[in-house]
């Protein structure tokens, strides 16, 4: 029983969820209270994880649950960004009348599911975590139930996600059938010989995971869901599930299927290239900022996958660095989006940014930094993210992938530049409200400064990430 | 030489200034009394330029012609004669300038005679200095520049003499030929351009094409325009509009960006919003991946 | 010497920019911001002059080297200068204050933002010329796009959006391959430190591809034919000060890159591709000169002339002779001064008459005599009249070219004639002739600050035109060293083939 101390964070969050549910049911008008409490519980959760992170690799429950450097780091950035997501969205939730007790509780349960996913070392545990987070996400997507777009996006996400879960489950059972185990390490040991069954299993599982991180061609849900969901949920969608799915990606590729890298490498390269190009090209025609950021995240996931395709520790680390910087950039971008409020209405079209720089110089400057960083222009953080990935990719002499990826950045630069053009070059429109809650301001300030000043001390993240080794 | 050329140009400048920036000598004439100083100075300049005996142009021109003659071979003699003929022509046209500018009738219709005025002192003063130079420089420097012994010392090694300067002298008649010719040009051109302009006009009419040819400066400017300037302009315009604009830009940056824009529109349309289609795309993607893997 | 003088040079403008960003100007016109910016840039100029004073001109080593750990374990922040880069640093610090002085005539709105952009730009430009690590170089090289994009886009002319996008995407596209090459170099040799790479050398088999990757970036930035079309657009639409920065310094980054990296790191490939560079340079010289002849817009004419002048520069560099490379460096400095001056001169009349069309002008000599004089000096400088810096550069380049390939040199000489043709024709149409336009008569001659900026440019153009010794002294040792290394590597590679 002494093992339970290692899953203290998971236990803590489960207890909190149940407790908050009880409070919510028995106490009237407790939505704001629970929102704040959830935030505090997330902070405590973060502290608990950090406290555990100094430990070595630990296997729990018959090797079905694993706590190592990868899971710790991923959980830290997961919960950390969860806190900021809650901070930035609090005002938004109130303004559009979504401040209900279920909202923070769903977020917490989704985070719990993701934590289980990240730590899983067994197909069944993994699937449990995945479904827990997905269920919460279905509800969150359609949380604004009076809004047609929101319900539509929830339904779409549900149906397509069910399809992908089905494929994933089928892959799991195929893998189990041919390798005679659900444990990741055991699968690795048992699958030394080539057989088509496991190969099919890999494809099915990768399709399910690619759906979660919205990689092409399993991305179709992303633009609609991003646009339809309430913005705070979109932010959640843009960051947290991707962190979880990426770590599971790393786990699957480098633990159970590590021996079959010559087979999945082609698939990852294909998905990566397709995502980079499609995300960049399709974003150009967008008018809605949330939709645009959906395509942008598709192409960013392409770069993160490019790191994974290298079959090297360097590549894995570069992917993790990439997603870390990516989440900061997204936080900053959505913080700016939350600031486009006038008379209790939030604006989310690109045209609404027209001439923003004249009345809101600081907001525009932050957006400028974020957009150039998303485009990967030095010396901003986004450049380093891409730099690490390409460093790893070229180490393996995958020049085609590198060159295509870099050309896609040029195309992608175009639509980021277009937003900058609208902010800075176009005639100004009405002023937006300037009073924002502190959480939002702090998030924007921290993330912008992080992006801007990353180049001064770029070794910080790399040093932590370099501890994560899979091979 | 520098003195007289300067003197001549500045004199012309003074005249032009007096005529209110008029440069056409056909629109001048009859202003000796109005511009006495300028007239005298121009006269000195002209005399010197044409190589009137003992003025500066005389020495330099004579020396050149003499040395050309002294080469002794056919080319030298030819050169000497060409020199003499040109000296004569120079003399005629220079005097034509003087006569048409200062003598005869006032020909300018736009400007009344009263408005013609002498140039200010600041323009005349340098002219005076230069004209003194034009008169005496030749005598003063003759021995220094082209004298036999001193010349070697003065030029030192900066001019390479192919062979020592000849110390021979050309025949006496040759020495007198040029001065006589240039001096006789004065009454000749006086007659041609003031007294009896009919001859010139008649000549002009009889040889209209040649006259035009000469007026247009042998069509050299037109030839340059035709051969170099206009083709350059045409090529320049072609390269700019066609190559830069219609080829490099059209197929380069603009072309690529419009291709990407079209692709983008297609990609946007691809996103139809129907769940069944999304699911279909997913399954297609799945089959593609499976195919890749099996073919691998 | 422990004081990090180069880092101070790089950082000082940024500190100034931050200061301006966080302080409010007392008057609405942001006059005090301007004085702060001017003070900072002048201080930077003086610092760079001091640098020149303490710089050892006879040494072939990099001096004032700073080496700090940056990306832990593999890439260091390394800066240092030699005789070549110091001239470009001084050019940058010299042009920037001139830009800042000229700001008030051309920039009507958002002066504060503009000053910040210029100062940030200065940081990046100095960084490019100082960096001794490929990644650091790339960082500064690309970062310069951001402020320039904003300068063109916010304060530019009518088609500024198109031009800004074209400028940004063109140059970005050019340099992505360079990034691939830089990373490849890291994996091939294990370092991106330029000094170490000079020692180690890069295997001949990799050189051609790497050279082409670097070339794709530098060729766009130079710009060389046929990837030059962004330049006329960017120049025309940028505000005067933007054009000055672009022409005077940004274009020089590529020329500098050719000398420092293409020749320095890939001598064998440089030798292989010499003919390609010759041909492209010659096309650039002749082609753009002809195009310049036909331009109706003054700025566009000067922009095209820049392409032609940079054609001489690339030609000179790849002659691989002492004269050719020295001439190219000199030509770059000269062009930096002359083109800056020409753009400022165009700015002077544009500000008064609000058009840049040549046929709207004429007879300025009698309205603006002082302007006519300085403009004449710059015109003569641009066409390379002896006594101006333009002559020294072109002359040396042609000397270098004659040594290597007489045909190439002769075609290039044709470009000198065409250069004289379009510059003199421009001057004739603008300054001489009849005053056709009555509005022109109300134009006032140069104001005090214009006299200051323009004469600040006249002086070095004439001084170094008559007495190029100080500049030549500075670059001689470094160029000689570059060539020695180059020839050494070539001979080695030939020996290893046998």
CSV table of C-alpha atoms in Angstrom, one decimal, chain B residues 14-241:
chain,number,residue,atom,x,y,z
B,14,UNK,CA,29.4,87.7,-71.4
B,15,UNK,CA,27.7,88.2,-74.7
B,16,UNK,CA,25.0,85.7,-73.9
B,17,UNK,CA,24.5,87.3,-70.5
B,18,UNK,CA,24.1,90.7,-72.2
B,19,UNK,CA,21.5,89.3,-74.5
B,20,UNK,CA,19.5,87.9,-71.6
B,21,UNK,CA,20.6,84.3,-72.0
B,22,UNK,CA,20.2,84.3,-75.7
B,23,UNK,CA,22.6,81.9,-77.4
B,24,UNK,CA,21.5,82.0,-81.1
B,25,UNK,CA,23.9,84.3,-83.0
B,26,UNK,CA,21.3,84.8,-85.7
B,27,UNK,CA,19.4,86.8,-83.1
B,28,UNK,CA,22.3,89.2,-82.4
B,29,UNK,CA,24.2,91.8,-84.2
B,30,UNK,CA,24.9,95.6,-84.2
B,31,UNK,CA,25.8,96.0,-80.6
B,32,UNK,CA,29.4,97.2,-80.8
B,33,UNK,CA,28.5,100.4,-79.2
B,34,UNK,CA,26.5,98.7,-76.6
B,35,UNK,CA,29.2,96.3,-75.6
B,36,UNK,CA,32.5,97.9,-76.3
B,37,UNK,CA,34.6,96.1,-73.7
B,38,UNK,CA,33.2,92.8,-74.5
B,39,UNK,CA,33.7,93.4,-78.2
B,40,UNK,CA,37.4,94.3,-77.7
B,41,UNK,CA,38.0,91.3,-75.5
B,42,UNK,CA,36.2,89.0,-77.9
B,43,UNK,CA,38.2,90.4,-80.7
B,44,UNK,CA,41.4,89.6,-78.9
B,45,UNK,CA,40.1,86.2,-78.1
B,46,UNK,CA,39.2,85.6,-81.8
B,47,UNK,CA,42.5,86.9,-83.1
B,48,UNK,CA,44.4,84.6,-80.7
B,49,UNK,CA,42.3,81.6,-81.4
B,50,UNK,CA,42.6,81.9,-85.2
B,51,UNK,CA,46.3,82.0,-84.8
B,52,UNK,CA,46.9,85.6,-85.7
B,53,UNK,CA,50.6,86.3,-85.9
B,54,UNK,CA,52.4,86.7,-82.5
B,55,UNK,CA,49.3,86.0,-80.4
B,56,UNK,CA,49.3,82.8,-78.4
B,57,UNK,CA,47.3,80.6,-80.8
B,58,UNK,CA,49.8,81.4,-83.4
B,59,UNK,CA,52.7,79.8,-81.7
B,60,UNK,CA,51.0,76.6,-80.6
B,61,UNK,CA,49.2,76.0,-83.9
B,62,UNK,CA,52.2,76.8,-85.9
B,63,UNK,CA,54.4,74.6,-83.9
B,64,UNK,CA,52.1,71.7,-84.4
B,65,UNK,CA,51.8,72.2,-88.1
B,66,UNK,CA,55.6,72.7,-88.4
B,67,UNK,CA,56.4,69.6,-86.6
B,68,UNK,CA,53.9,67.7,-88.6
B,69,UNK,CA,55.5,68.9,-91.8
B,70,UNK,CA,59.0,68.1,-90.5
B,71,UNK,CA,58.1,64.4,-90.1
B,72,UNK,CA,59.0,64.6,-93.7
B,73,UNK,CA,56.9,61.6,-94.8
B,74,UNK,CA,53.6,61.6,-96.6
B,75,UNK,CA,51.4,61.4,-93.5
B,76,UNK,CA,53.3,64.3,-91.9
B,77,UNK,CA,52.8,66.5,-94.9
B,78,UNK,CA,49.2,65.5,-95.2
B,79,UNK,CA,48.7,66.3,-91.6
B,80,UNK,CA,50.3,69.6,-92.0
B,81,UNK,CA,48.0,70.5,-94.9
B,82,UNK,CA,44.9,69.4,-93.0
B,83,UNK,CA,46.2,71.6,-90.2
B,84,UNK,CA,46.5,74.6,-92.5
B,85,UNK,CA,43.0,74.1,-94.0
B,86,UNK,CA,41.4,73.7,-90.6
B,87,UNK,CA,43.2,76.8,-89.4
B,88,UNK,CA,41.7,78.6,-92.3
B,89,UNK,CA,38.2,77.3,-91.6
B,90,UNK,CA,38.6,78.1,-87.9
B,91,UNK,CA,39.5,81.6,-88.9
B,92,UNK,CA,36.5,82.0,-91.1
B,93,UNK,CA,33.9,80.7,-88.6
B,94,UNK,CA,35.4,82.6,-85.8
B,95,UNK,CA,35.2,85.9,-87.7
B,96,UNK,CA,31.7,84.9,-88.8
B,97,UNK,CA,30.9,84.8,-85.1
B,98,UNK,CA,32.3,88.2,-84.4
B,99,UNK,CA,30.6,89.8,-87.4
B,100,UNK,CA,27.2,88.3,-86.8
B,101,UNK,CA,27.3,89.0,-83.1
B,102,UNK,CA,28.5,92.6,-83.0
B,103,UNK,CA,28.3,94.0,-86.5
B,104,UNK,CA,25.4,94.5,-88.9
B,105,UNK,CA,21.9,95.0,-87.8
B,106,UNK,CA,20.2,94.2,-84.5
B,107,UNK,CA,18.3,91.1,-85.3
B,108,UNK,CA,16.5,90.2,-82.1
B,109,UNK,CA,12.8,90.6,-82.3
B,110,UNK,CA,12.0,89.7,-78.7
B,111,UNK,CA,14.4,92.0,-77.1
B,112,UNK,CA,14.8,95.7,-77.7
B,113,UNK,CA,18.3,97.2,-78.2
B,114,UNK,CA,18.0,99.3,-75.1
B,115,UNK,CA,17.9,96.3,-72.9
B,116,UNK,CA,21.3,95.1,-74.0
B,117,UNK,CA,23.8,96.1,-71.4
B,118,UNK,CA,27.5,95.6,-70.7
B,119,UNK,CA,28.3,92.7,-68.4
B,120,UNK,CA,29.2,93.6,-64.8
B,121,UNK,CA,32.8,94.1,-63.8
B,122,UNK,CA,33.0,90.7,-62.2
B,123,UNK,CA,32.6,89.1,-65.6
B,124,UNK,CA,34.8,91.5,-67.5
B,125,UNK,CA,37.7,91.5,-65.1
B,126,UNK,CA,38.7,87.9,-65.6
B,127,UNK,CA,38.3,88.4,-69.3
B,128,UNK,CA,40.8,91.2,-69.3
B,129,UNK,CA,43.4,89.1,-67.4
B,130,UNK,CA,42.8,86.2,-69.8
B,131,UNK,CA,43.1,88.4,-72.8
B,132,UNK,CA,46.4,89.7,-71.7
B,133,UNK,CA,47.4,86.1,-71.3
B,134,UNK,CA,46.0,85.3,-74.8
B,135,UNK,CA,48.2,88.0,-76.3
B,136,UNK,CA,51.4,87.4,-74.5
B,137,UNK,CA,51.4,83.8,-73.3
B,138,UNK,CA,52.6,82.5,-76.6
B,139,UNK,CA,55.6,84.7,-76.8
B,140,UNK,CA,56.5,84.2,-73.2
B,141,UNK,CA,56.3,80.5,-73.0
B,142,UNK,CA,57.3,79.6,-76.5
B,143,UNK,CA,60.9,78.8,-75.6
B,144,UNK,CA,60.0,77.1,-72.4
B,145,UNK,CA,57.6,74.5,-73.9
B,146,UNK,CA,58.9,73.9,-77.4
B,147,UNK,CA,62.3,75.4,-77.3
B,148,UNK,CA,64.8,72.7,-77.9
B,149,UNK,CA,66.9,72.5,-74.9
B,150,UNK,CA,64.7,73.9,-72.2
B,151,UNK,CA,61.8,71.8,-73.3
B,152,UNK,CA,63.6,68.6,-72.3
B,153,UNK,CA,64.2,70.0,-68.9
B,154,UNK,CA,60.7,71.3,-68.4
B,155,UNK,CA,58.8,68.2,-69.4
B,156,UNK,CA,61.5,66.0,-67.9
B,157,UNK,CA,60.2,62.4,-68.3
B,158,UNK,CA,56.5,63.2,-68.2
B,159,UNK,CA,56.4,63.4,-72.0
B,160,UNK,CA,58.3,60.6,-73.8
B,161,UNK,CA,59.9,61.9,-76.9
B,162,UNK,CA,60.2,59.0,-79.3
B,163,UNK,CA,63.1,60.7,-81.0
B,164,UNK,CA,64.9,63.9,-80.3
B,165,UNK,CA,63.0,67.0,-81.5
B,166,UNK,CA,64.1,67.9,-85.0
B,167,UNK,CA,66.2,70.9,-85.2
B,168,UNK,CA,65.5,71.4,-88.9
B,169,UNK,CA,63.4,74.2,-90.1
B,170,UNK,CA,60.7,74.0,-92.8
B,171,UNK,CA,61.0,76.1,-95.9
B,172,UNK,CA,60.2,79.8,-95.4
B,173,UNK,CA,57.1,79.9,-97.6
B,174,UNK,CA,55.6,77.2,-95.4
B,175,UNK,CA,56.2,79.3,-92.3
B,176,UNK,CA,54.3,82.2,-93.8
B,177,UNK,CA,51.5,80.2,-95.3
B,178,UNK,CA,49.3,79.8,-92.2
B,179,UNK,CA,49.5,83.4,-90.9
B,180,UNK,CA,48.7,84.7,-94.3
B,181,UNK,CA,45.8,82.4,-94.8
B,182,UNK,CA,44.3,83.2,-91.4
B,183,UNK,CA,44.7,86.9,-91.8
B,184,UNK,CA,43.2,86.9,-95.2
B,185,UNK,CA,40.2,85.1,-93.8
B,186,UNK,CA,39.2,88.3,-92.0
B,187,UNK,CA,38.2,90.3,-95.0
B,188,UNK,CA,36.9,87.2,-96.7
B,189,UNK,CA,34.4,86.4,-94.0
B,190,UNK,CA,33.6,90.1,-93.6
B,191,UNK,CA,32.6,90.0,-97.2
B,192,UNK,CA,30.7,86.7,-96.9
B,193,UNK,CA,28.7,87.4,-93.7
B,194,UNK,CA,28.2,91.1,-93.7
B,195,UNK,CA,28.5,92.7,-97.1
B,196,UNK,CA,27.2,90.1,-99.4
B,197,UNK,CA,25.2,87.4,-97.6
B,198,UNK,CA,23.7,86.3,-100.9
B,199,UNK,CA,26.7,84.2,-101.8
B,200,UNK,CA,26.4,82.2,-98.6
B,201,UNK,CA,22.6,82.0,-98.9
B,202,UNK,CA,23.0,80.9,-102.5
B,203,UNK,CA,25.5,78.3,-101.6
B,204,UNK,CA,23.2,77.2,-98.9
B,205,UNK,CA,20.3,76.8,-101.2
B,206,UNK,CA,22.3,75.1,-103.9
B,207,UNK,CA,23.6,72.5,-101.5
B,208,UNK,CA,20.7,72.1,-99.1
B,209,UNK,CA,21.4,68.4,-98.2
B,210,UNK,CA,25.0,69.1,-97.4
B,211,UNK,CA,24.0,72.2,-95.5
B,212,UNK,CA,21.5,70.2,-93.4
B,213,UNK,CA,24.1,67.5,-92.9
B,214,UNK,CA,26.5,70.1,-91.6
B,215,UNK,CA,23.9,71.9,-89.5
B,216,UNK,CA,23.1,68.6,-87.8
B,217,UNK,CA,26.7,68.1,-87.0
B,218,UNK,CA,27.1,65.3,-89.5
B,219,UNK,CA,24.1,63.6,-87.9
B,220,UNK,CA,26.4,62.3,-85.2
B,221,UNK,CA,23.9,62.9,-82.4
B,222,UNK,CA,21.2,61.2,-84.4
B,223,UNK,CA,23.4,58.3,-85.2
B,224,UNK,CA,24.2,57.9,-81.5
B,225,UNK,CA,20.6,58.1,-80.7
B,226,UNK,CA,19.8,55.5,-83.3
B,227,UNK,CA,22.6,53.1,-82.5
B,228,UNK,CA,22.9,53.4,-78.8
B,229,UNK,CA,20.5,55.5,-76.9
B,230,UNK,CA,17.2,54.3,-78.4
B,231,UNK,CA,18.0,50.6,-78.4
B,232,UNK,CA,19.2,51.0,-74.8
B,233,UNK,CA,16.0,52.6,-73.8
B,234,UNK,CA,13.9,50.0,-75.7
B,235,UNK,CA,15.9,47.1,-74.1
B,236,UNK,CA,15.6,48.8,-70.7
B,237,UNK,CA,11.9,49.1,-71.0
B,238,UNK,CA,11.5,45.6,-72.3
B,239,UNK,CA,13.6,44.2,-69.4
B,240,UNK,CA,11.7,46.2,-66.9
B,241,UNK,CA,8.1,45.7,-68.0
